[in-house]
Coordinates of C-alpha atoms and ligand atoms in Angstrom, one line a residue:
Chain J
X90 CA 48.3 137.7 -99.8
X91 CA 51.0 135.9 -97.9
X92 CA 53.4 134.0 -100.1
X93 CA 54.4 130.8 -98.3
X94 CA 57.1 128.3 -99.2
X95 CA 54.3 125.8 -99.8
X96 CA 52.6 128.2 -102.3
X97 CA 55.9 128.7 -104.2
X98 CA 56.3 124.9 -104.3
X99 CA 52.8 124.5 -105.6
X100 CA 53.1 127.1 -108.3
X101 CA 56.5 125.8 -109.4
X102 CA 55.0 122.3 -109.7
X103 CA 52.1 123.7 -111.8
X104 CA 54.6 125.4 -114.0
X105 CA 56.8 122.3 -114.3
X106 CA 59.7 124.3 -112.8
X107 CA 62.3 122.6 -110.5
X108 CA 63.6 125.4 -108.4
X109 CA 66.7 125.1 -106.2
X110 CA 66.1 125.9 -102.5
X111 CA 67.8 129.3 -102.6
X112 CA 65.8 130.3 -105.6
X113 CA 62.6 129.3 -103.9
X114 CA 63.4 131.6 -101.0
X115 CA 64.2 134.4 -103.4
X116 CA 60.9 133.8 -105.3
X117 CA 59.0 133.9 -102.1
X118 CA 60.3 137.4 -101.4
X119 CA 59.8 138.6 -105.0
X120 CA 56.3 137.3 -105.4
X121 CA 55.4 138.9 -102.1
X122 CA 56.7 142.2 -103.4
X123 CA 54.7 142.0 -106.6
X124 CA 51.5 141.1 -104.8
X125 CA 52.1 143.9 -102.3
X126 CA 52.0 146.3 -105.2
X127 CA 48.7 144.8 -106.3
X128 CA 47.4 145.7 -102.9
X129 CA 48.3 149.3 -103.7
X130 CA 46.3 149.1 -106.9
X131 CA 43.4 147.5 -104.9
X132 CA 43.0 150.7 -102.9
X133 CA 41.6 152.4 -105.9
X134 CA 37.8 152.6 -106.1
X135 CA 36.9 150.8 -109.4
X136 CA 33.2 150.2 -108.7
X137 CA 32.2 152.4 -111.6
X138 CA 34.8 151.1 -114.0
X139 CA 34.0 148.3 -116.3
X140 CA 36.5 145.4 -116.1
X141 CA 39.0 145.5 -119.0
X142 CA 39.1 142.4 -121.1
X143 CA 41.5 143.6 -123.8
X144 CA 44.0 146.4 -123.8
X145 CA 42.7 147.9 -127.0
X146 CA 39.1 149.1 -127.4
X147 CA 38.4 146.6 -130.2
X148 CA 35.9 143.8 -130.5
X149 CA 34.6 141.2 -133.0
X150 CA 37.8 140.6 -134.8
X151 CA 37.1 137.5 -136.8
X152 CA 37.9 135.7 -140.0
X153 CA 35.8 133.8 -142.6
X154 CA 35.7 130.0 -142.4
X155 CA 38.1 129.5 -145.4
X156 CA 40.9 126.9 -145.4
X157 CA 44.5 127.9 -146.0
X158 CA 47.0 125.1 -146.5
X159 CA 48.7 124.1 -143.3
X160 CA 52.4 124.1 -142.7
X161 CA 54.3 121.1 -144.1
X162 CA 54.9 118.4 -141.6
X163 CA 58.6 118.5 -142.3
X164 CA 58.7 122.2 -141.4
X165 CA 56.5 121.7 -138.4
X166 CA 58.6 118.9 -136.9
X167 CA 61.7 121.0 -137.2
X168 CA 60.5 122.7 -134.1
X169 CA 60.6 119.5 -132.1
X170 CA 63.5 118.3 -130.1
X171 CA 62.4 114.7 -130.9
X172 CA 60.2 113.4 -133.6
X173 CA 59.9 110.3 -135.8
X174 CA 59.1 112.1 -139.1
X175 CA 55.4 111.8 -138.5
X176 CA 54.8 112.7 -134.9
X177 CA 56.4 114.6 -132.0
X178 CA 57.9 112.3 -129.4
X179 CA 57.8 113.2 -125.7
X180 CA 58.5 111.2 -122.5
X181 CA 55.7 108.8 -121.6
X182 CA 52.6 110.8 -120.8
X183 CA 49.8 108.3 -121.2
X184 CA 49.2 105.1 -119.3
Chain Z
X295 CA 17.0 102.5 -97.8
X296 CA 16.1 103.6 -101.3
X297 CA 18.6 105.7 -103.1
X298 CA 18.2 108.4 -105.8
X299 CA 20.8 108.8 -108.5
X300 CA 21.6 112.4 -109.5
X301 CA 23.3 113.0 -112.8
X302 CA 24.6 116.1 -114.7
X303 CA 26.2 116.0 -118.1
X304 CA 29.0 117.8 -119.9
X305 CA 28.8 117.2 -123.6
X306 CA 31.5 118.2 -126.0
X307 CA 30.4 118.7 -129.6
X308 CA 32.6 119.3 -132.5
X309 CA 31.3 122.0 -134.8
X310 CA 31.0 121.3 -138.5
X311 CA 33.2 124.2 -139.6
X312 CA 35.7 123.9 -142.4
X313 CA 38.5 125.5 -140.4
X314 CA 39.8 125.4 -136.9
X315 CA 38.5 127.9 -134.3
X316 CA 41.5 130.3 -134.3
X317 CA 43.4 129.5 -137.5
X318 CA 42.7 128.5 -141.1
X319 CA 43.9 124.9 -140.8
X320 CA 41.4 122.3 -142.0
X321 CA 39.3 120.3 -139.5
X322 CA 39.0 117.3 -141.9
X323 CA 38.8 114.0 -140.0
X324 CA 41.7 111.7 -140.3
X325 CA 44.6 112.9 -142.3
X326 CA 48.2 112.0 -141.8
X327 CA 49.5 112.9 -138.3
X328 CA 50.6 116.6 -138.0
X329 CA 49.6 117.7 -141.4
X330 CA 46.7 120.0 -140.3
X331 CA 48.9 122.3 -138.2
X332 CA 50.3 125.8 -138.4
X333 CA 52.2 128.1 -136.1
X334 CA 48.9 129.5 -134.6
X335 CA 47.5 126.1 -133.5
X336 CA 50.9 125.1 -132.4
X337 CA 51.2 128.1 -130.2
X338 CA 54.4 129.4 -131.6
X339 CA 55.7 132.6 -130.1
X340 CA 54.6 135.7 -132.0
X341 CA 51.4 134.3 -133.5
X342 CA 47.9 135.6 -132.9
X343 CA 44.7 133.6 -132.9
X344 CA 41.7 135.1 -134.8
X345 CA 38.3 133.6 -134.1
X346 CA 36.4 131.9 -136.9
X347 CA 33.1 133.8 -137.4
X348 CA 31.3 130.5 -138.2
X349 CA 32.2 129.1 -134.7
X350 CA 30.5 132.1 -133.0
X351 CA 27.5 131.7 -135.3
X352 CA 27.1 128.0 -134.7
X353 CA 27.5 128.4 -130.9
X354 CA 24.9 131.1 -130.9
X355 CA 22.5 129.0 -133.0
X356 CA 23.0 126.0 -130.7
X357 CA 22.4 128.2 -127.7
X358 CA 19.2 129.7 -129.2
X359 CA 17.9 126.2 -130.0
X360 CA 18.5 125.1 -126.4
X361 CA 16.5 128.0 -125.2
X362 CA 19.5 129.8 -123.7
X363 CA 20.1 133.4 -123.1
X364 CA 23.0 134.6 -125.3
X365 CA 25.7 136.5 -123.5
X366 CA 25.8 139.6 -125.7
X367 CA 29.2 140.5 -124.4
X368 CA 31.3 137.4 -124.1
X369 CA 35.0 136.6 -124.3
X370 CA 37.6 133.8 -124.1
X371 CA 39.7 132.7 -121.1
X372 CA 42.9 130.8 -120.9
X373 CA 43.0 127.5 -119.1
X374 CA 46.5 126.7 -118.1
X375 CA 47.9 123.2 -117.9
X376 CA 51.0 121.4 -118.9
X377 CA 50.2 118.2 -120.8
X378 CA 51.6 117.3 -124.2
X379 CA 48.2 117.1 -125.8
X380 CA 48.3 120.9 -126.1
X381 CA 51.6 122.3 -127.3
X382 CA 50.6 125.8 -126.2
X383 CA 50.4 124.7 -122.6
X384 CA 46.9 126.3 -122.3
X385 CA 43.5 125.7 -123.8
X386 CA 41.5 128.7 -125.0
X387 CA 38.0 128.3 -123.5
X388 CA 35.3 130.4 -121.9
X389 CA 35.0 130.4 -118.1
X390 CA 33.7 133.7 -116.9
X391 CA 31.4 134.7 -119.8
X392 CA 30.2 131.7 -121.7
X393 CA 28.4 132.5 -124.9
X394 CA 25.1 131.1 -123.7
X395 CA 23.5 130.4 -120.4
X396 CA 20.3 129.3 -118.6
X397 CA 18.6 127.1 -121.2
X398 CA 16.4 124.1 -121.0
X399 CA 15.4 121.0 -123.0
X400 CA 12.2 119.1 -122.8
X401 CA 12.6 115.3 -122.9
X402 CA 10.2 112.4 -122.9
X403 CA 10.8 108.9 -121.6
X404 CA 8.6 106.1 -120.5
X405 CA 8.6 107.7 -117.1
X406 CA 7.0 110.8 -118.6
X407 CA 8.1 114.3 -119.6
X408 CA 10.9 116.2 -117.9
X409 CA 12.7 119.5 -118.3
X410 CA 16.5 119.4 -118.2
X411 CA 18.0 122.8 -117.4
X412 CA 21.1 123.9 -119.4
X413 CA 23.6 125.6 -117.1
X414 CA 25.8 127.0 -119.9
X415 CA 27.2 126.5 -123.3
X416 CA 30.7 127.7 -124.2
X417 CA 33.2 127.6 -127.0
X418 CA 36.6 126.0 -126.8
X419 CA 39.4 124.3 -128.7
X420 CA 40.0 120.6 -128.9
X421 CA 43.4 119.1 -128.0
X422 CA 45.7 116.8 -129.8
X423 CA 45.9 113.0 -129.8
X424 CA 48.5 111.1 -127.7
X425 CA 49.4 107.5 -128.4
X426 CA 51.8 105.6 -126.3
X427 CA 54.5 103.7 -128.1
X428 CA 55.4 100.6 -126.0
X429 CA 58.6 100.0 -128.0
X430 CA 60.3 103.3 -127.3
X431 CA 58.3 104.0 -124.1
X432 CA 57.6 107.4 -125.5
X433 CA 54.4 109.2 -126.3
X434 CA 53.6 110.1 -129.9
X435 CA 51.8 113.4 -130.4
X436 CA 49.5 114.1 -133.3
X437 CA 48.3 117.8 -133.2
X438 CA 45.8 117.7 -136.1
X439 CA 42.9 118.1 -133.7
X440 CA 44.5 121.0 -131.8
X441 CA 42.2 124.0 -132.3
X442 CA 39.3 122.0 -133.8
X443 CA 36.2 124.0 -132.6
X444 CA 34.1 122.5 -129.8
X445 CA 31.1 123.7 -127.8
X446 CA 30.7 122.3 -124.4
X447 CA 27.1 122.0 -123.1
X448 CA 26.7 121.7 -119.4
X449 CA 23.4 120.7 -117.8
X450 CA 22.2 121.1 -114.3
X451 CA 22.1 117.9 -112.2
X452 CA 18.5 117.2 -113.4
X453 CA 18.8 113.6 -114.5
X454 CA 17.7 110.7 -112.3
X455 CA 18.0 107.8 -114.8
X456 CA 20.1 106.6 -117.6
X457 CA 17.0 106.6 -119.8
X458 CA 16.6 110.4 -119.3
X459 CA 20.3 110.9 -120.1
X460 CA 19.9 109.0 -123.4
X461 CA 16.7 110.8 -124.3
X462 CA 18.5 114.1 -123.7
X463 CA 21.5 113.1 -125.8
X464 CA 19.3 111.9 -128.6
X465 CA 17.4 115.2 -128.6
X466 CA 20.6 117.2 -128.4
X467 CA 22.0 115.2 -131.3
X468 CA 18.9 115.7 -133.4
X469 CA 18.8 119.4 -132.6
X470 CA 22.4 120.0 -133.6
X471 CA 21.9 117.9 -136.8
X472 CA 18.9 119.9 -137.7
X473 CA 20.8 123.1 -137.2
X474 CA 23.7 121.7 -139.2
X475 CA 26.2 122.9 -136.7
X476 CA 27.6 119.4 -136.0
X477 CA 27.4 116.0 -137.5
X478 CA 27.5 114.4 -134.0
X479 CA 29.4 111.3 -135.0
X480 CA 30.1 109.5 -131.7
X481 CA 32.5 107.0 -133.3
X482 CA 34.6 109.8 -134.7
X483 CA 34.5 111.6 -131.3
X484 CA 32.5 114.6 -132.6
X485 CA 30.0 114.1 -129.7
X486 CA 31.6 113.1 -126.3
X487 CA 30.1 113.0 -122.9
X488 CA 31.3 113.3 -119.4
X489 CA 28.9 112.1 -116.7
X490 CA 28.8 113.6 -113.2
X491 CA 27.0 111.2 -110.9
X492 CA 26.2 111.1 -107.2
X493 CA 23.6 109.2 -105.1
X494 CA 21.6 110.3 -102.1
X495 CA 18.8 108.9 -99.9
X496 CA 15.5 109.2 -101.8
X497 CA 13.7 112.4 -100.7
X498 CA 16.9 114.1 -99.6
X499 CA 17.5 117.6 -101.0
X500 CA 21.3 117.6 -100.5
X501 CA 23.6 116.4 -103.2
X502 CA 26.0 113.5 -102.4
X503 CA 29.7 113.5 -103.3
X504 CA 30.0 113.1 -107.1
X505 CA 32.4 111.4 -109.4
X506 CA 33.1 112.3 -113.0
X507 CA 33.2 109.7 -115.6
X508 CA 35.1 110.2 -118.8
X509 CA 35.7 108.3 -122.0
X510 CA 32.1 107.5 -122.8
X511 CA 31.7 107.2 -126.5
X512 CA 28.5 105.4 -127.1
X513 CA 25.0 105.4 -125.8
X514 CA 25.5 101.9 -124.6
X515 CA 28.6 102.8 -122.7
X516 CA 26.9 105.7 -121.1
X517 CA 24.0 103.6 -119.9
X518 CA 26.2 100.9 -118.5
X519 CA 28.6 103.3 -116.9
X520 CA 25.7 105.1 -115.1
X521 CA 24.3 101.8 -113.9
X522 CA 27.7 100.6 -112.8
X523 CA 28.7 103.8 -111.0
X524 CA 25.4 104.2 -109.2
X525 CA 25.6 100.7 -107.9
X526 CA 29.3 101.2 -106.8
X527 CA 28.4 104.4 -104.9
X528 CA 25.4 102.8 -103.2
X529 CA 27.4 99.8 -102.1
X530 CA 30.1 102.0 -100.7
X531 CA 27.5 104.1 -98.7
X532 CA 25.7 101.0 -97.5
X533 CA 28.9 99.6 -96.2
X534 CA 29.4 102.8 -94.2
X535 CA 32.2 104.0 -96.5
X536 CA 32.3 107.3 -98.3
X537 CA 32.5 108.2 -102.0
X538 CA 35.7 110.0 -103.0
X539 CA 35.3 113.0 -105.4
X540 CA 37.4 112.0 -108.3
X541 CA 37.5 111.4 -112.0
X542 CA 36.9 107.9 -113.1
X543 CA 37.5 106.3 -116.5
X544 CA 35.0 103.9 -118.0
X545 CA 36.5 100.8 -119.5
X546 CA 34.2 99.4 -122.1
X547 CA 36.0 96.0 -122.2
X548 CA 36.0 95.5 -118.4
X549 CA 32.5 97.0 -118.0
X550 CA 33.6 99.0 -115.0
X551 CA 34.9 102.4 -114.0
X552 CA 38.4 103.0 -112.7
X553 CA 39.9 105.8 -110.7
X554 CA 42.2 107.9 -112.8
X555 CA 45.4 108.5 -110.9
X556 CA 44.6 111.8 -109.2
X557 CA 47.5 114.2 -109.5
X558 CA 48.7 115.2 -106.1
X559 CA 48.0 118.9 -106.9
X560 CA 44.3 119.2 -107.4
X561 CA 43.2 120.8 -110.6
X562 CA 44.3 124.3 -110.7
X563 CA 44.0 125.8 -114.1
X564 CA 44.7 129.4 -113.2
X565 CA 42.2 130.8 -115.7
X566 CA 42.5 134.3 -116.8
X567 CA 41.0 136.4 -119.6
X568 CA 42.6 135.5 -122.9
X569 CA 44.8 138.5 -123.8
X570 CA 45.3 137.6 -127.5
X571 CA 41.6 137.7 -128.4
X572 CA 39.4 140.8 -128.2
X573 CA 35.9 140.4 -126.7
X574 CA 32.9 139.6 -128.7
X575 CA 29.9 141.9 -128.7
X576 CA 26.9 140.4 -130.4
X577 CA 24.2 142.8 -131.5
X578 CA 20.5 142.2 -131.1
X579 CA 20.2 142.6 -134.9
X580 CA 22.8 139.8 -135.4
X581 CA 20.9 137.5 -133.0
X582 CA 17.6 138.4 -134.7
X583 CA 19.1 137.4 -138.0
X584 CA 20.2 134.0 -136.6
X585 CA 16.8 133.4 -135.0
X586 CA 15.1 134.0 -138.3
X587 CA 17.4 131.4 -139.9
X588 CA 16.7 128.6 -137.3
X589 CA 15.2 125.6 -139.0
X590 CA 12.0 123.8 -138.0
X591 CA 13.1 121.4 -135.2
X592 CA 12.0 117.8 -134.6
X593 CA 9.0 118.5 -132.4
X594 CA 7.4 121.1 -134.8
X595 CA 8.2 119.0 -137.8
X596 CA 6.7 115.9 -136.2
X597 CA 3.4 117.7 -135.6
X598 CA 3.4 119.0 -139.2
X599 CA 4.0 115.6 -140.7
X600 CA 1.0 114.3 -138.8
X601 CA -1.1 117.3 -139.8
X602 CA 0.1 117.8 -143.4
X603 CA 0.8 114.2 -144.5
X604 CA -1.5 112.3 -142.1
X605 CA 1.4 110.2 -140.8
X606 CA 0.7 108.3 -137.5
X607 CA 2.3 110.0 -134.5
X608 CA 4.7 107.1 -134.0
X609 CA 5.9 107.1 -137.6
X610 CA 6.3 110.9 -137.7
X611 CA 8.3 110.6 -134.5
X612 CA 10.7 108.0 -136.0
X613 CA 11.3 110.0 -139.1
X614 CA 11.8 113.3 -137.4
X615 CA 14.1 111.7 -134.9
X616 CA 17.0 111.7 -137.4
X617 CA 17.9 114.5 -139.8
X618 CA 19.1 112.0 -142.4
X619 CA 15.6 110.4 -142.5
X620 CA 13.9 113.8 -142.7
X621 CA 16.0 114.8 -145.7
X622 CA 15.3 111.5 -147.4
X623 CA 11.6 111.6 -146.7
X624 CA 11.2 115.2 -147.8
X625 CA 13.2 114.6 -151.0
X626 CA 11.0 111.7 -152.0
X627 CA 7.8 113.6 -151.2
X628 CA 9.1 116.6 -153.2
X629 CA 9.4 114.2 -156.2
X630 CA 5.7 113.5 -155.9
X631 CA 5.7 110.2 -154.1
X632 CA 2.8 109.8 -151.7
X633 CA 4.0 110.6 -148.1
X634 CA 2.3 107.6 -146.5
X635 CA 3.9 105.3 -149.0
X636 CA 7.4 106.8 -148.5
X637 CA 7.0 106.6 -144.8
X638 CA 5.9 103.0 -144.9
X639 CA 8.8 102.0 -147.2
X640 CA 11.3 103.9 -145.0
X641 CA 10.1 102.5 -141.7
X642 CA 9.6 99.0 -143.1
X643 CA 12.0 97.7 -145.7
X644 CA 14.6 100.5 -145.3
X645 CA 14.9 100.1 -141.5
X646 CA 15.2 96.4 -141.9
X647 CA 17.9 96.7 -144.5
X648 CA 19.8 99.3 -142.5
X649 CA 19.7 97.0 -139.5
X650 CA 20.9 94.0 -141.5
X651 CA 23.8 96.0 -142.9
X652 CA 24.6 97.7 -139.6
X653 CA 24.3 101.1 -141.2
X654 CA 23.2 104.5 -140.0
X655 CA 20.7 106.2 -142.3
X656 CA 23.2 108.8 -143.4
X657 CA 25.6 106.1 -144.5
X658 CA 23.3 104.4 -146.9
X659 CA 23.6 104.8 -150.7
X660 CA 20.0 104.4 -151.6
X661 CA 18.6 107.8 -152.8
X662 CA 15.2 109.3 -152.4
X663 CA 14.6 109.5 -156.2
X664 CA 15.2 105.8 -156.6
X665 CA 12.6 104.9 -153.9
X666 CA 10.2 107.4 -155.5
X667 CA 10.6 105.6 -158.8
X668 CA 9.9 102.3 -157.2
X669 CA 6.8 103.6 -155.6
X670 CA 5.7 105.0 -158.9
X671 CA 6.2 101.6 -160.6
X672 CA 3.9 100.0 -158.1
X673 CA 1.3 102.7 -158.7
X674 CA 1.6 102.3 -162.5
X675 CA 1.1 98.5 -162.1
X676 CA 4.5 97.8 -163.7
X677 CA 5.4 95.6 -160.7
X678 CA 3.4 94.4 -157.8
X679 CA 4.2 95.0 -154.1
X680 CA 5.9 91.7 -153.5
X681 CA 8.2 92.2 -156.5
X682 CA 8.8 95.8 -155.3
X683 CA 10.0 94.6 -151.9
X684 CA 12.4 92.2 -153.6
X685 CA 13.7 94.9 -155.9
X686 CA 14.1 97.2 -152.9
X687 CA 16.2 94.7 -151.1
X688 CA 18.3 94.1 -154.2
X689 CA 19.1 97.7 -155.1
X690 CA 19.5 98.9 -151.5
X691 CA 23.3 98.3 -151.1
X692 CA 24.4 100.1 -154.3
X693 CA 21.4 102.2 -155.2
X694 CA 21.1 100.5 -158.6
X695 CA 18.5 102.2 -160.7
X696 CA 15.2 100.4 -160.0
X697 CA 13.8 100.8 -163.5
X698 CA 16.9 99.3 -165.0
X699 CA 16.9 96.5 -162.4
X700 CA 13.3 95.5 -163.1
X701 CA 13.8 95.6 -166.8
X702 CA 17.1 93.7 -166.7
X703 CA 15.6 90.9 -164.6
X704 CA 12.3 90.8 -166.5
X705 CA 10.2 91.5 -163.4
X706 CA 7.5 93.5 -165.1
X707 CA 4.1 92.4 -164.1
X708 CA 2.2 90.2 -166.6
X709 CA -0.1 92.6 -168.4
X710 CA -1.4 90.0 -170.8
X711 CA -4.8 89.0 -169.4
X712 CA -5.1 86.1 -171.8
X713 CA -2.0 84.6 -170.3
X714 CA -3.5 85.0 -166.8
X715 CA -6.7 83.4 -168.0
X716 CA -4.9 80.5 -169.6
X717 CA -2.8 79.9 -166.5
X718 CA -5.8 79.8 -164.2
X719 CA -7.5 77.3 -166.6
X720 CA -4.4 75.1 -166.3
X721 CA -4.3 75.3 -162.5
X722 CA -7.9 74.5 -162.1
X723 CA -7.6 71.6 -164.5
X724 CA -4.7 70.2 -162.5
X725 CA -6.5 70.5 -159.1
X726 CA -10.0 69.0 -159.6
X727 CA -10.1 68.2 -155.8
X728 CA -9.5 71.8 -154.9
X729 CA -12.2 72.9 -157.3
X730 CA -14.6 70.4 -155.8
X731 CA -13.8 71.7 -152.3
X732 CA -14.6 75.2 -153.4
X733 CA -17.9 74.2 -154.9
X734 CA -18.7 72.6 -151.5
X735 CA -18.2 75.9 -149.9
X736 CA -14.6 76.0 -148.8
X737 CA -13.5 79.6 -149.3
X738 CA -10.1 78.8 -147.9
X739 CA -9.1 76.8 -150.9
X740 CA -9.3 80.0 -153.0
X741 CA -6.0 81.2 -151.6
X742 CA -4.3 77.9 -152.6
X743 CA -5.5 78.3 -156.2
X744 CA -4.4 81.9 -156.4
X745 CA -1.0 81.0 -154.9
X746 CA -0.6 78.2 -157.5
X747 CA -1.4 80.6 -160.3
X748 CA 1.0 83.3 -159.0
X749 CA 3.8 80.7 -158.6
X750 CA 3.3 79.6 -162.2
X751 CA 3.4 83.3 -163.3
X752 CA 6.7 83.6 -161.2
X753 CA 4.9 86.1 -158.9
X754 CA 4.8 88.7 -161.6
X755 CA 1.0 89.0 -162.0
X756 CA -1.2 91.5 -160.3
X757 CA -2.6 89.5 -157.4
X758 CA -5.9 91.3 -157.6
X759 CA -6.4 90.4 -161.2
X760 CA -5.4 86.8 -160.6
X761 CA -7.8 86.5 -157.6
X762 CA -10.6 87.9 -159.8
X763 CA -9.9 85.5 -162.6
X764 CA -9.8 82.5 -160.3
X765 CA -13.1 83.5 -158.8
X766 CA -14.7 84.1 -162.1
X767 CA -13.7 80.8 -163.5
X768 CA -14.8 78.9 -160.4
X769 CA -18.1 80.5 -160.2
X770 CA -18.7 80.6 -164.0
Ligands
ZN882 ZN1 46.5 126.0 -137.5

C-alpha cells in the first residue's frame, strides 16, 4: 500500500495529532516501511490457518454480575487536568 | 409518481444487569455524576476489561427470542474515535462476529402481517453523558454510563410504514421485557432507536440514498420523524434535487430533522479485534440450557389465555402486550380471582385510572391481591358492583386495603331485607303517580322506582334484591 501525504494527513487528523511538515514527511517514509514488511508477511500461505483473535489460547474469561464499589469521585477526578469537583471539564464538544 | 418509503432500524437496548459490561461498577440509573466509575471503565493504562457473564447470557437469550442464529465463536472489536463521551477513545463493540445473526420477527398492523428480518444483534458498551455549560463554554463529562451494557439490534430495510416500525418496536419491547433482559424504559434511554430511511419510486427494486436519524426517544417522535423525513426526501427528488447521505437529528420541539454537521473526514473507526478480551466460545449445551429457560412469549401466552381462561382475543392481546399487565393478571388469578373478572377490571377501570394519572402499568401501586379482594367482596355480596367501582377508583393511587376502605366508609351492602322492604314501601307511598303508571302497563317506570329506592339506601343495596322487592310490592 502506498502511503501518501494525504493519507498521513487523514490518519493524523483521526488521531488528533498535529504533525509539523517535516515530521509528516518522516512518517510517510516510516509507515511505508512498516507496511512493506506486512507485504513480506502476506507472502505466507495462511489459507489453512485460523485467524488469531487473541495471543493466548484462552476463551470465555468472564466474571459474575456482582457490584463492587466504584472509585471515589475525588480519586477519579484527580486524573483530570480540569474538573469542577463533580464532572470532568473539556473544551466545548457539544453544540 | 408514487413513492415507497424504505426503513431499517438500529435499536440500542440497555441490558438489565447489575454491573457494567467489563467492570463491576453499578449500572444504577441516576446517581451523582462520576460516582459509578473505576479505572477499567475509564480506560486507565494497565487495566483489563473482563466480560460480565450475564451480558453474554442476556444477549444470547434476546438473539434466540428473535429467531437468530447464535455465533458460537464470537468476539469483541475495538471501534476507535476521539470524542470526550468515551475517555478510552474507543468503544468496545462487535463488528466482525456479532453474537447473533439472521433472525426475524413477525409483526401485525392494520395493513396485515409482515416479517421483519433481523440482520444482526451485537453487544457493546454505552458512552458517557456530555452537557454543555454555556457559562464557561466548556463541556461537562459524566462517565457513569460508560460501560453500561447494550445490545444493538439491526434490522434489514424491511419496513415501509411508520406503523410497521412501531409494531416492531412494541413487539421487541414486549419480548425483551418477557425475557427480563431489559426494562426498555424509553424515557430513561434504555431503548433508543436510529432510523435509516430512503425513498424510491414504487415498484423499483433499487434502494435510494438513505439518511440516518438519531435522537428518537419516543414512539411519537419516531412516527413523526419518519413522516417528516419521507416527505422531505420526496420533495427533494420531485424538485429534481438529490438526497445527501448524512446523519440527521430529530428535533422534537421543532418537529423537523436537521443535518448534523458532518465531519470533513467521513466516519473511519478503524475497527480491529479487541486485544484485551479473549474470544467467546458458546457450547451447544450452554445454548440448549438457555433455550430451555426461555419464557412463554406474548403470542403463545395470548393463545393460552383464550384457551385456558376463555378471554376474548382482543382482551388477551391487550394483557399479553405488556409484561407488567401479565404479571398483575397472573398474580390475581393465582389468588383465586376469576380470570374474566380480573381481565374486565384491568381493561376497564384500571386502564381508565392509568390513563387519568398518566401512568404506565408498571408504575402503579395497586397490587393484584387488593384487586382480588375487591372481586371477592362483590362475589360475597358485601358490596355491589357500583360501589366496587367507586372503591377501586378511590384505592387506586395508594393501594389502600379495599376491605379496610369499605369498612371505614360504611359501604357494605344493606343485608337487612326488612330495611329494603320498608324503603320500597316508603318510595311507593311517595310516588302514587308512578305506581298508577306501572299498573297501566308502563314497565319503564320500574327503573325510576328502583333508582329512588337505591338512592335512599345510598346505593348500598343489592340492585337485584331491590328490583325484586319493588316488583313484588307493585304486583302484590
Ligand atoms: Zn467501572
